[in-house]
Short mmCIF file of C-alpha atoms in Angstrom, two decimals:
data_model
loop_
_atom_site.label_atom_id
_atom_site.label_comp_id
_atom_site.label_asym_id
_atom_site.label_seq_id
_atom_site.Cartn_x
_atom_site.Cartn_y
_atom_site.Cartn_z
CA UNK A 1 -8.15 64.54 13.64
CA UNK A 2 -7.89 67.70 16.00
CA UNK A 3 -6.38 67.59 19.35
CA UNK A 4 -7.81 71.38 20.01
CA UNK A 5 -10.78 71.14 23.05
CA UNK A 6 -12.49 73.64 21.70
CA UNK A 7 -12.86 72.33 18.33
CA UNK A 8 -13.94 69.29 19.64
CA UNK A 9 -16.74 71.03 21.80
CA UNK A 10 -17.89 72.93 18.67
CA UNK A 11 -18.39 69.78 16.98
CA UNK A 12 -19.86 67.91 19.08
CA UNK A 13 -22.17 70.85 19.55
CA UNK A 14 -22.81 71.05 16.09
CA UNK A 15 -23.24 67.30 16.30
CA UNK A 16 -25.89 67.55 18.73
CA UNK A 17 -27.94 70.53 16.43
CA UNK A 18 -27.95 67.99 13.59
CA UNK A 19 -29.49 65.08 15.70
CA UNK A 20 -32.69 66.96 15.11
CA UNK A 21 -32.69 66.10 11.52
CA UNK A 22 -33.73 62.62 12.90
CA UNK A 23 -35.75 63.79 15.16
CA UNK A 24 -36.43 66.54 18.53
CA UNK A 25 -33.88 64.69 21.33
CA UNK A 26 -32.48 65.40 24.33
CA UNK A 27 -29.26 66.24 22.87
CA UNK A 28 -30.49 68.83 20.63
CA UNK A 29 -32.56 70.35 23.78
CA UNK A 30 -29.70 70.18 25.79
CA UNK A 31 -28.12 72.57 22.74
CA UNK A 32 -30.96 75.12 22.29
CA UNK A 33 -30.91 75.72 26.10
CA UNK A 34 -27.40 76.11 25.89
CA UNK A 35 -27.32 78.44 22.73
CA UNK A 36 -30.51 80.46 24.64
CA UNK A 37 -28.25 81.07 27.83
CA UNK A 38 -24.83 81.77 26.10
CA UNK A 39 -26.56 84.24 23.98
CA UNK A 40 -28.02 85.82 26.66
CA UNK A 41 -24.88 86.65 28.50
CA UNK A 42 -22.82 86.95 25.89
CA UNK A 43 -25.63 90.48 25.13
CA UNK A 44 -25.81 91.45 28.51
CA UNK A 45 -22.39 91.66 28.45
CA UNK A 46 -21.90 93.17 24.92
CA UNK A 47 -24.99 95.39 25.64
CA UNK A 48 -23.01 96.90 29.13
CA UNK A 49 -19.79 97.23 27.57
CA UNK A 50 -20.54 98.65 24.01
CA UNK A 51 -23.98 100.71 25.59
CA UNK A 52 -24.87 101.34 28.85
CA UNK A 53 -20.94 101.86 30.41
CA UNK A 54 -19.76 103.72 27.36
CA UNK A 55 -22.99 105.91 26.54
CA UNK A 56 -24.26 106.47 30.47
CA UNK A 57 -21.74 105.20 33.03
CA UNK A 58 -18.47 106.65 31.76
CA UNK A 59 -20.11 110.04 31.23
CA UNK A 60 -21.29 110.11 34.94
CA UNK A 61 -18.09 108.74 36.43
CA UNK A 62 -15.39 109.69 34.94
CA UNK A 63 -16.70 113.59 33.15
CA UNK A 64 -19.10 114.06 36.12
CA UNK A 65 -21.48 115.17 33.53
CA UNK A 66 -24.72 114.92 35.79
CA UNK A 67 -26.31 115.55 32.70
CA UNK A 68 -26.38 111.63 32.11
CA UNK A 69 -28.26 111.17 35.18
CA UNK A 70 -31.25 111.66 33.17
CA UNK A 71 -31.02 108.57 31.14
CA UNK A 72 -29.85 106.39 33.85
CA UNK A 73 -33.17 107.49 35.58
CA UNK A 74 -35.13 106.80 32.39
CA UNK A 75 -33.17 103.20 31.94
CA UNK A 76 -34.52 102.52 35.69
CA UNK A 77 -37.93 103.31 35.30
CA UNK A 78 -37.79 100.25 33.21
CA UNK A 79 -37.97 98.33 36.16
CA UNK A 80 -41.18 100.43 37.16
CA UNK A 81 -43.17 97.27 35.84
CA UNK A 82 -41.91 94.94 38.44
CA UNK A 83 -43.52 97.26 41.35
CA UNK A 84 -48.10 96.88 39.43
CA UNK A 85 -48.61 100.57 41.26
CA UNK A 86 -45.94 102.30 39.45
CA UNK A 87 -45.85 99.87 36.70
CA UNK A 88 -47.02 103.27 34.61
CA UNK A 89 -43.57 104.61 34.49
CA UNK A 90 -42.24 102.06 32.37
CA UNK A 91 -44.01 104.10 29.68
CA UNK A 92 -41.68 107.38 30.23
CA UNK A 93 -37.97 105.50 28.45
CA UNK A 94 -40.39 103.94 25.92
CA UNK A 95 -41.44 107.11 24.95
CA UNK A 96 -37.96 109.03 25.10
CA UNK A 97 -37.22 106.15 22.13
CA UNK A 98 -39.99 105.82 20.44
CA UNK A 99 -40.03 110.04 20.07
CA UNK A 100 -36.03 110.13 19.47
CA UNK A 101 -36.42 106.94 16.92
CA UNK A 102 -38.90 108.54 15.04
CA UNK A 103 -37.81 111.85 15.06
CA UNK A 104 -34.69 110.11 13.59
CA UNK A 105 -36.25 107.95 11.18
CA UNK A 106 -38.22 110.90 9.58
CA UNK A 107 -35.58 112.42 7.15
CA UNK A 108 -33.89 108.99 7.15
CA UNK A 109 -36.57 107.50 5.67
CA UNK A 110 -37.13 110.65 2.90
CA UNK A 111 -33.20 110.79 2.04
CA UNK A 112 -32.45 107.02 1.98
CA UNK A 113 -35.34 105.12 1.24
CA UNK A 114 -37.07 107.83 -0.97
CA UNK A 115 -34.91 109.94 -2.42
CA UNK A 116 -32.03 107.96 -3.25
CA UNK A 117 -34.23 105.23 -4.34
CA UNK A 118 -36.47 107.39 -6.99
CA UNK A 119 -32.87 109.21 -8.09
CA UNK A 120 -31.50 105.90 -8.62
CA UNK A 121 -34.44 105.36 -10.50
CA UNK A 122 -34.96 107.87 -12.81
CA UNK A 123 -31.48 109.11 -13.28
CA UNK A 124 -29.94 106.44 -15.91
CA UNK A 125 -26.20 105.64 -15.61
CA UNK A 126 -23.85 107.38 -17.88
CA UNK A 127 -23.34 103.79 -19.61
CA UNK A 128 -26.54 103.53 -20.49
CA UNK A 129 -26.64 106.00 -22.96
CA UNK A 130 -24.07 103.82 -24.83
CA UNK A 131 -25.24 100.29 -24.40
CA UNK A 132 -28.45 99.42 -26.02
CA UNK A 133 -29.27 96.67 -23.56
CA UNK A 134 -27.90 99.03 -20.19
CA UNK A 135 -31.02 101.30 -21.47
CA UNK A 136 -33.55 98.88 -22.04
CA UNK A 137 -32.66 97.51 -18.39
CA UNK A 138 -32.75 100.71 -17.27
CA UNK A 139 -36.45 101.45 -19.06
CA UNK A 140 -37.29 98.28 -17.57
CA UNK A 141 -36.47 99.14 -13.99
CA UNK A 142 -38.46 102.68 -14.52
CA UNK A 143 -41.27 100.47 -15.44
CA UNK A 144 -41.01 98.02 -12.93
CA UNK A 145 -40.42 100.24 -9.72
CA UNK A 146 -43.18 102.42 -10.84
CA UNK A 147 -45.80 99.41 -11.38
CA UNK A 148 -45.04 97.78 -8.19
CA UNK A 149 -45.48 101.30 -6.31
CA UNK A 150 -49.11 101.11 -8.55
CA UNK A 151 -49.64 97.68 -7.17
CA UNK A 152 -49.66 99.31 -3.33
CA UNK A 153 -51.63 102.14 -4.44
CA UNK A 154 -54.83 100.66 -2.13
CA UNK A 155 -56.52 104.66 -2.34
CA UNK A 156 -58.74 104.02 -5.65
CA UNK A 157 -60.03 100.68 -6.90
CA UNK A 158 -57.75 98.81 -9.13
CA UNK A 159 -59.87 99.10 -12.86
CA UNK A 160 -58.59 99.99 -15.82
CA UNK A 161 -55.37 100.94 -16.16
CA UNK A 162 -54.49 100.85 -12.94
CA UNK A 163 -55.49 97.17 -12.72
CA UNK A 164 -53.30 96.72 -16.05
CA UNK A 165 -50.63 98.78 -13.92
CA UNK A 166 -50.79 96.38 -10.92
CA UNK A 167 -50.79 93.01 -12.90
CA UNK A 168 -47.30 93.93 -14.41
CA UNK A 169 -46.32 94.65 -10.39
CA UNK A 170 -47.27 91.49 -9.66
CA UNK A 171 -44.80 90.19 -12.04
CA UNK A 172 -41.67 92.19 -10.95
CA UNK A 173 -43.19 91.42 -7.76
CA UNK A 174 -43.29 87.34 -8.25
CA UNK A 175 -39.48 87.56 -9.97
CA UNK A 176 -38.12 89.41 -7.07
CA UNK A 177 -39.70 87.08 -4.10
CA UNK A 178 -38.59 83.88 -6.18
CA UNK A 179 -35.11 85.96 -6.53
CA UNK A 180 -35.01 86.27 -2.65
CA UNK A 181 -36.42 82.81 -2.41
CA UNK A 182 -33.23 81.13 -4.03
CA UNK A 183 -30.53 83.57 -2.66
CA UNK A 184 -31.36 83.04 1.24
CA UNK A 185 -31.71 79.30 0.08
CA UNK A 186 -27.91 79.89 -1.32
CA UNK A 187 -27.02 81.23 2.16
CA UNK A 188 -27.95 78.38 3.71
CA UNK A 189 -26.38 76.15 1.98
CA UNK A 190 -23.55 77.55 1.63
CA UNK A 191 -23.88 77.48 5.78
CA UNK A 192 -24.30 74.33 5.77
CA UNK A 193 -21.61 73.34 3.54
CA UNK A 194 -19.57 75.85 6.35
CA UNK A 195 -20.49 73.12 8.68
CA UNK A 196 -19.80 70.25 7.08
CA UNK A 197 -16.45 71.42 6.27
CA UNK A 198 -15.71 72.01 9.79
CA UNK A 199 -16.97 68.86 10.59
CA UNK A 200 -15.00 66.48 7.92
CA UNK A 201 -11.86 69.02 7.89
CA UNK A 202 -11.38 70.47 10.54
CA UNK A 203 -12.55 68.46 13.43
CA UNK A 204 -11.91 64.96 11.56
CA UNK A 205 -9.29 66.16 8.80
CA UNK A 206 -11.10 63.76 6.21
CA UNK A 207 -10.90 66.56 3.79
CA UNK A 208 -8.36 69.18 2.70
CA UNK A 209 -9.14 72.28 1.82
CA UNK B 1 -50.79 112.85 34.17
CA UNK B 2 -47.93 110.95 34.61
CA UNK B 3 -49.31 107.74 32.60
CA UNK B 4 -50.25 108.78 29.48
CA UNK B 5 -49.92 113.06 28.95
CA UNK B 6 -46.33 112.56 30.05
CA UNK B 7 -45.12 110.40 28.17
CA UNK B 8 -47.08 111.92 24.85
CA UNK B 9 -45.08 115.07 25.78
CA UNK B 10 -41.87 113.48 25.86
CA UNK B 11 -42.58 111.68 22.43
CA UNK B 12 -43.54 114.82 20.71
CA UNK B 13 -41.04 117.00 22.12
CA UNK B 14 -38.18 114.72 21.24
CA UNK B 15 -39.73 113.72 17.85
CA UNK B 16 -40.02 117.17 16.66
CA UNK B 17 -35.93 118.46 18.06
CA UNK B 18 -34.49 115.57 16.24
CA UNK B 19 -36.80 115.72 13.28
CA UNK B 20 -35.56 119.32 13.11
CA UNK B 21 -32.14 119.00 14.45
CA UNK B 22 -31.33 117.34 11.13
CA UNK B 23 -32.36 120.25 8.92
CA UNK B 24 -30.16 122.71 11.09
CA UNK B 25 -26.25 122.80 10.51
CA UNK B 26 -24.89 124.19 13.80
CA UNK B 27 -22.97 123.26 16.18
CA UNK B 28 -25.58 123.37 19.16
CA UNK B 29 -27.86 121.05 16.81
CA UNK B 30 -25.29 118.53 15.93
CA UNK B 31 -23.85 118.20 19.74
CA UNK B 32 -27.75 117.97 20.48
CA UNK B 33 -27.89 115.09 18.19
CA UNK B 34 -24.50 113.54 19.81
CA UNK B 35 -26.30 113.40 23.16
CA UNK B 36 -29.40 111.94 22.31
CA UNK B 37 -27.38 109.01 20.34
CA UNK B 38 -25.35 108.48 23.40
CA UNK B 39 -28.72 108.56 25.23
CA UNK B 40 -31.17 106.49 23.19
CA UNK B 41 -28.23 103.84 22.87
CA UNK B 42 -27.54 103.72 27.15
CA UNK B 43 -31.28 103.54 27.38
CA UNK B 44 -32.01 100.80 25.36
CA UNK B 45 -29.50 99.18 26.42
CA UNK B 46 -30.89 99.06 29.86
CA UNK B 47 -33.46 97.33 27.81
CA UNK B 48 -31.63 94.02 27.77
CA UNK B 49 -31.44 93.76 31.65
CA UNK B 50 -35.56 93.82 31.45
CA UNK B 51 -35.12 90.76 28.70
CA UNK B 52 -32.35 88.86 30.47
CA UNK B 53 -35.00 89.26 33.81
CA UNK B 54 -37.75 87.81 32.07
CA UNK B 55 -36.27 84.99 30.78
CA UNK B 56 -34.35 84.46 34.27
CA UNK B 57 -37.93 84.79 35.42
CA UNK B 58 -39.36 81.98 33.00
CA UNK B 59 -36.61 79.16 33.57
CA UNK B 60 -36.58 79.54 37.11
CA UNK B 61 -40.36 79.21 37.52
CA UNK B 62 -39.59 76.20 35.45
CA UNK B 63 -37.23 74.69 37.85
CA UNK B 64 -39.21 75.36 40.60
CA UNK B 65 -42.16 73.35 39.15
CA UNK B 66 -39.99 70.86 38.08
CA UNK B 67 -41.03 71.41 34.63
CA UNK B 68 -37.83 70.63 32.17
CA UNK B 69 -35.25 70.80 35.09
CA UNK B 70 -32.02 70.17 32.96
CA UNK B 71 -32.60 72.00 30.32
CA UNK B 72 -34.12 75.05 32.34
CA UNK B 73 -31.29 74.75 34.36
CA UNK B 74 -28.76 74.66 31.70
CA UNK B 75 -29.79 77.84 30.18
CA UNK B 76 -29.36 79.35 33.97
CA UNK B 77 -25.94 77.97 34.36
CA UNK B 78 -24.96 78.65 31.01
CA UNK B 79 -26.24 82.59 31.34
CA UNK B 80 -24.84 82.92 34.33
CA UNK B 81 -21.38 81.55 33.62
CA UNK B 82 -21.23 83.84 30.05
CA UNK B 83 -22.41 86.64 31.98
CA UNK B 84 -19.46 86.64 35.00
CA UNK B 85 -16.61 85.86 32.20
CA UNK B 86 -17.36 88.20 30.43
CA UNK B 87 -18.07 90.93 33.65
CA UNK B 88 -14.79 89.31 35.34
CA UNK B 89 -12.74 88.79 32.75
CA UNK B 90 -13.38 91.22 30.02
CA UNK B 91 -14.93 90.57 26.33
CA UNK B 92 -11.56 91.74 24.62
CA UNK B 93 -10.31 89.10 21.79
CA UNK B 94 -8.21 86.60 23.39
CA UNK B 95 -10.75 86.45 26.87
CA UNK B 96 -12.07 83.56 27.68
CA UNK B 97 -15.79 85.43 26.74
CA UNK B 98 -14.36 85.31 23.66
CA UNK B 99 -13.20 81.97 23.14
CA UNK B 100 -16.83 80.77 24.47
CA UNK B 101 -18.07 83.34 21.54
CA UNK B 102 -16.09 81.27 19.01
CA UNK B 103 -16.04 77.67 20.34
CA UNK B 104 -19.40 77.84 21.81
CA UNK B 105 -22.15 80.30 20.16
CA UNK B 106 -20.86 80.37 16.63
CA UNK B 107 -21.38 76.90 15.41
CA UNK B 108 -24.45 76.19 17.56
CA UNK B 109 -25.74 79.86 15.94
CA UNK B 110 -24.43 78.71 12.64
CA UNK B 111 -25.82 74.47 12.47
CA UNK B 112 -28.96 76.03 13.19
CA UNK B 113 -29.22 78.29 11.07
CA UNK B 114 -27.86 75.79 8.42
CA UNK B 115 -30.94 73.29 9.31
CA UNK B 116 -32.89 75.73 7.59
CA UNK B 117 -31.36 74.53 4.27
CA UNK B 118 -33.48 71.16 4.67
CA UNK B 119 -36.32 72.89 6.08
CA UNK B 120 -36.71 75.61 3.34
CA UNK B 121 -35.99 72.66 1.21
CA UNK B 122 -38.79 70.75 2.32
CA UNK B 123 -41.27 73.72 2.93
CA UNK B 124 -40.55 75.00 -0.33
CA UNK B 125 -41.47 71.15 -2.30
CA UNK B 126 -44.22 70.49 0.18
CA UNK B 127 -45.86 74.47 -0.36
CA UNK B 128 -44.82 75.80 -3.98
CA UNK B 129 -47.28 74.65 -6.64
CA UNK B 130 -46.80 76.13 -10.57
CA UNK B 131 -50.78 76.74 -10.20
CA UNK B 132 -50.98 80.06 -11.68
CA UNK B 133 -48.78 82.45 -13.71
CA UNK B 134 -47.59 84.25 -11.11
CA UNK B 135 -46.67 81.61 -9.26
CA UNK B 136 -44.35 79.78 -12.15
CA UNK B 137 -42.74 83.13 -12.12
CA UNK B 138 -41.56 82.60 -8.33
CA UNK B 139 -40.41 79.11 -9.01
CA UNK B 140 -38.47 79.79 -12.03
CA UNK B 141 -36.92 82.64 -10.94
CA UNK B 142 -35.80 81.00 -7.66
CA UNK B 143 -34.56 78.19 -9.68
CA UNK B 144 -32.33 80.20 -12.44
CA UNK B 145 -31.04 82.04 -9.22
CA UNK B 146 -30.26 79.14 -7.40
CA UNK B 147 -28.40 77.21 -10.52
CA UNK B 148 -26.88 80.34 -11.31
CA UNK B 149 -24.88 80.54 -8.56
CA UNK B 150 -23.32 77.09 -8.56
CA UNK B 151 -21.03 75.83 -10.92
CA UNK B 152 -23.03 73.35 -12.37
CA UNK B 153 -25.07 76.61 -13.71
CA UNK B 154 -21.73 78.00 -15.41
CA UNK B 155 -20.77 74.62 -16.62
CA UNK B 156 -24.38 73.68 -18.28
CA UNK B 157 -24.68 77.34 -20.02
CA UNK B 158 -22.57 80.90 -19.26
CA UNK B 159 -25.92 82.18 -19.77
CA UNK B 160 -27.47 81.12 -17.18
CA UNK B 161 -24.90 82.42 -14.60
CA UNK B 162 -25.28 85.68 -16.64
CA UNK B 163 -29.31 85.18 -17.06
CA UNK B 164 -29.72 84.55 -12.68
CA UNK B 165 -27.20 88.01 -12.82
CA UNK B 166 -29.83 89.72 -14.76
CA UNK B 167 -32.74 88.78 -12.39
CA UNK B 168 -31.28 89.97 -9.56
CA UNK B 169 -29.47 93.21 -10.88
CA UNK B 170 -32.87 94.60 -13.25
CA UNK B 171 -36.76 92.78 -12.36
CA UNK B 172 -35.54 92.23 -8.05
CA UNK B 173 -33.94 95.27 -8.10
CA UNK B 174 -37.11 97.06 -9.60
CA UNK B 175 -39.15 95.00 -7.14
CA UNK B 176 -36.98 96.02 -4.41
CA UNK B 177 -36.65 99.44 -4.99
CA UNK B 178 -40.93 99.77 -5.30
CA UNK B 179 -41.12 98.21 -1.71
CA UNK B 180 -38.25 100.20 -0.21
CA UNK B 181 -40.04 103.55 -1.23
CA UNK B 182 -43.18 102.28 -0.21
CA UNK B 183 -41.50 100.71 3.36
CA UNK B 184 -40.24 104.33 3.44
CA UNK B 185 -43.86 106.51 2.95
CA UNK B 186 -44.45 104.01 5.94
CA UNK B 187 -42.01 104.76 7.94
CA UNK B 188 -42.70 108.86 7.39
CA UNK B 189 -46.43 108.35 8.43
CA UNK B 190 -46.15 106.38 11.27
CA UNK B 191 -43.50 108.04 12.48
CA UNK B 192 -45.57 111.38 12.09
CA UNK B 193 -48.76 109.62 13.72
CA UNK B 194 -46.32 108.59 16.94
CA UNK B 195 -45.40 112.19 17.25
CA UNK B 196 -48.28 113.72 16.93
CA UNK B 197 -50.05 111.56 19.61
CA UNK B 198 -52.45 109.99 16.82
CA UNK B 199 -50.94 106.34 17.19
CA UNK B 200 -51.31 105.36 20.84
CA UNK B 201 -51.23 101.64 21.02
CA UNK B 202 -47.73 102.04 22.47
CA UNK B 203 -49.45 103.58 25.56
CA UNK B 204 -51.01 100.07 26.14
CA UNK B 205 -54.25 99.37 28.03
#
């Protein structure tokens, strides 16, 4: 069995998350609340020292760049919503990011998500040309990638062969969500087996591993 | 004026320079693009005082009420005590912050998260019926993935480790790569309707 504090304050913590497996208790409230306030300041603090100092703060201080003052007045107006006459101005850093983020996510979007994703798509591996099966997976990919993009097609009715187009999606479609499915049910497992290891090895030392 | 024109100036303005700053190599364009990183991340980062506020806000009307006292005040306490550690002592990797991080977040973070395993679990027997086709797919796919990623998989069959490797590498990669385009024509358009002033529900009332 441990003799560390902390380890025994993590377990019992983890402990007291279980507990709702039997039921919601006071001892698994008492552990949300907890995890809800540590959080918290644990970003505040994360969010200060990794954004505001180093990105705002340091610029203004210790460059003098009065340049910076800019954001720090946008990153006020923020508070603009606790004073209902001015609560308008809240609107002004909202729209700095929204502009900047989209701006941003323009050729993002076009290089990484479109570009890269049709290239990886149409241009077949080198050992494909080799491998029988590496080609038909690649055909099948081609196929599937171009029917699911059919399947969100929504601008003309789906008849004919688009309909034909948008059943075989559905399939690549169906295997994919199940695929998801099972992996993030993995994760969790695997999680909870994280836990339970703690729990009966480290904490208790029931188990070596 | 200054409630809705002004800020529809700002978000065109800015969305067009760094829409374009990325097609232009030069030094004033990429130093452009270094300060509006620096100040997208400081501002919303200022964000997070708003959030911490509003939940501050919440709990103490709570406690005030006498709605949930202990736990209301335990999330108080408990921000409040994170918060000056961290501001007092630093967050660097032997702080106490730290050591709160480890001890104190992580496995409360990571139990919960592991509760999902029974929940999923039961979600997933209480929801998923082999109705139709497409639905036998789901559940036989998320099965072979599932067994093929535990030794019992390997140990009944190699092919089925090899067979759940095949699902996720050729039919969820094809199904992936269809919705990441389309998430990305998405993206594009929206982003262009935000710019251009035609998507306004940001604006608000």
């Amino acid at each position: 069995m441990s003799h560390d504090p902390w380890v025994w304050i993590s377990a019992i913590l983890s402990l007291f998350i279980f507990s709702f497996l039997y039921r919601d208790n006071p001892f698994y409230k008492f552990a949300e609340h907890l995890l809800v306030g540590v959080s918290a300041g644990y970003y505040l603090n994360i969010y200060w020292y990794n954004g505001i100092y180093p990105n705002i703060v340091s610029h203004i201080i210790k460059e003098h760049n009065l340049l910076y003052i800019v954001p720090l007045f946008l990153g006020l107006l923020y508070f603009a919503i606790f004073i209902p006459k001015f609560s308008y101005f809240i609107r002004w850093p909202i729209a700095f990011l929204l502009g900047t983020a989209s701006g941003f996510a323009i050729p993002a979007a076009f290089q990484a998500r479109i570009m890269e994703q049709a290239k990886g798509t149409i241009l077949f591996s080198p050992s494909s040309y080799n491998s029988p099966l590496a080609f038909i997976n690649a055909v099948l990919i081609f196929i599937g990638v171009l029917t699911v993009l059919s399947y969100f097609f929504f601008s003309k009715e789906h008849k004919g062969g688009l309909k034909i187009s948008s059943k075989i999606g559905i399939i690549f479609l169906m295997i994919g969500f199940g695929a998801s499915f099972g992996y993030t049910v993995m994760a969790r497992v695997s999680l909870l087996i994280g836990r339970l290891q703690f729990l009966l090895g480290t904490w208790l030392g029931l188990i070596k591993y | 004026m200054l409630q809705r024109t002004i800020p529809l100036v700002i978000v065109f303005v800015m969305g067009i320079l760094t829409t374009l700053q990325f097609y232009i190599p030069h030094p004033i364009s990429q130093e452009f693009y270094r300060t509006t990183i620096d100040w997208m991340n400081g501002i919303s980062s200022m964000a997070i005082i708003l959030a911490i506020g509003s939940l501050i806000k919440h709990h103490w009307t709570k406690v005030s009420r006498g709605q949930n006292v202990v736990y209301s005040t335990t999330t108080l306490v408990s921000l409040a005590f994170m918060a000056l550690i961290g501001f007092i002592g630093g967050i660097g990797q032997h702080s106490l912050f730290q050591k709160l991080f480890e001890n104190v977040q992580i496995p409360l973070q990571a139990t919960m998260f592991s509760l999902l395993a029974f929940f999923m679990a039961s979600a997933a027997y209480r929801a998923f019926r082999a109705k139709t086709f497409e639905a036998t797919l789901l559940l036989l796919a998320a099965f072979i993935v599932m067994i093929g990623m535990i030794p019992l998989g390997y140990y009944i069959s190699p092919g089925i480790s090899q067979f759940s490797q095949w699902i996720l590498d050729v039919p969820n990669m094809a199904a992936k790569r269809g919705i990441m385009i389309g998430v990305g024509l998405g993206m594009i358009s929206t982003s262009l309707k935000i710019i251009l002033g035609i998507e306004r529900n940001w604006l608000g009332g």
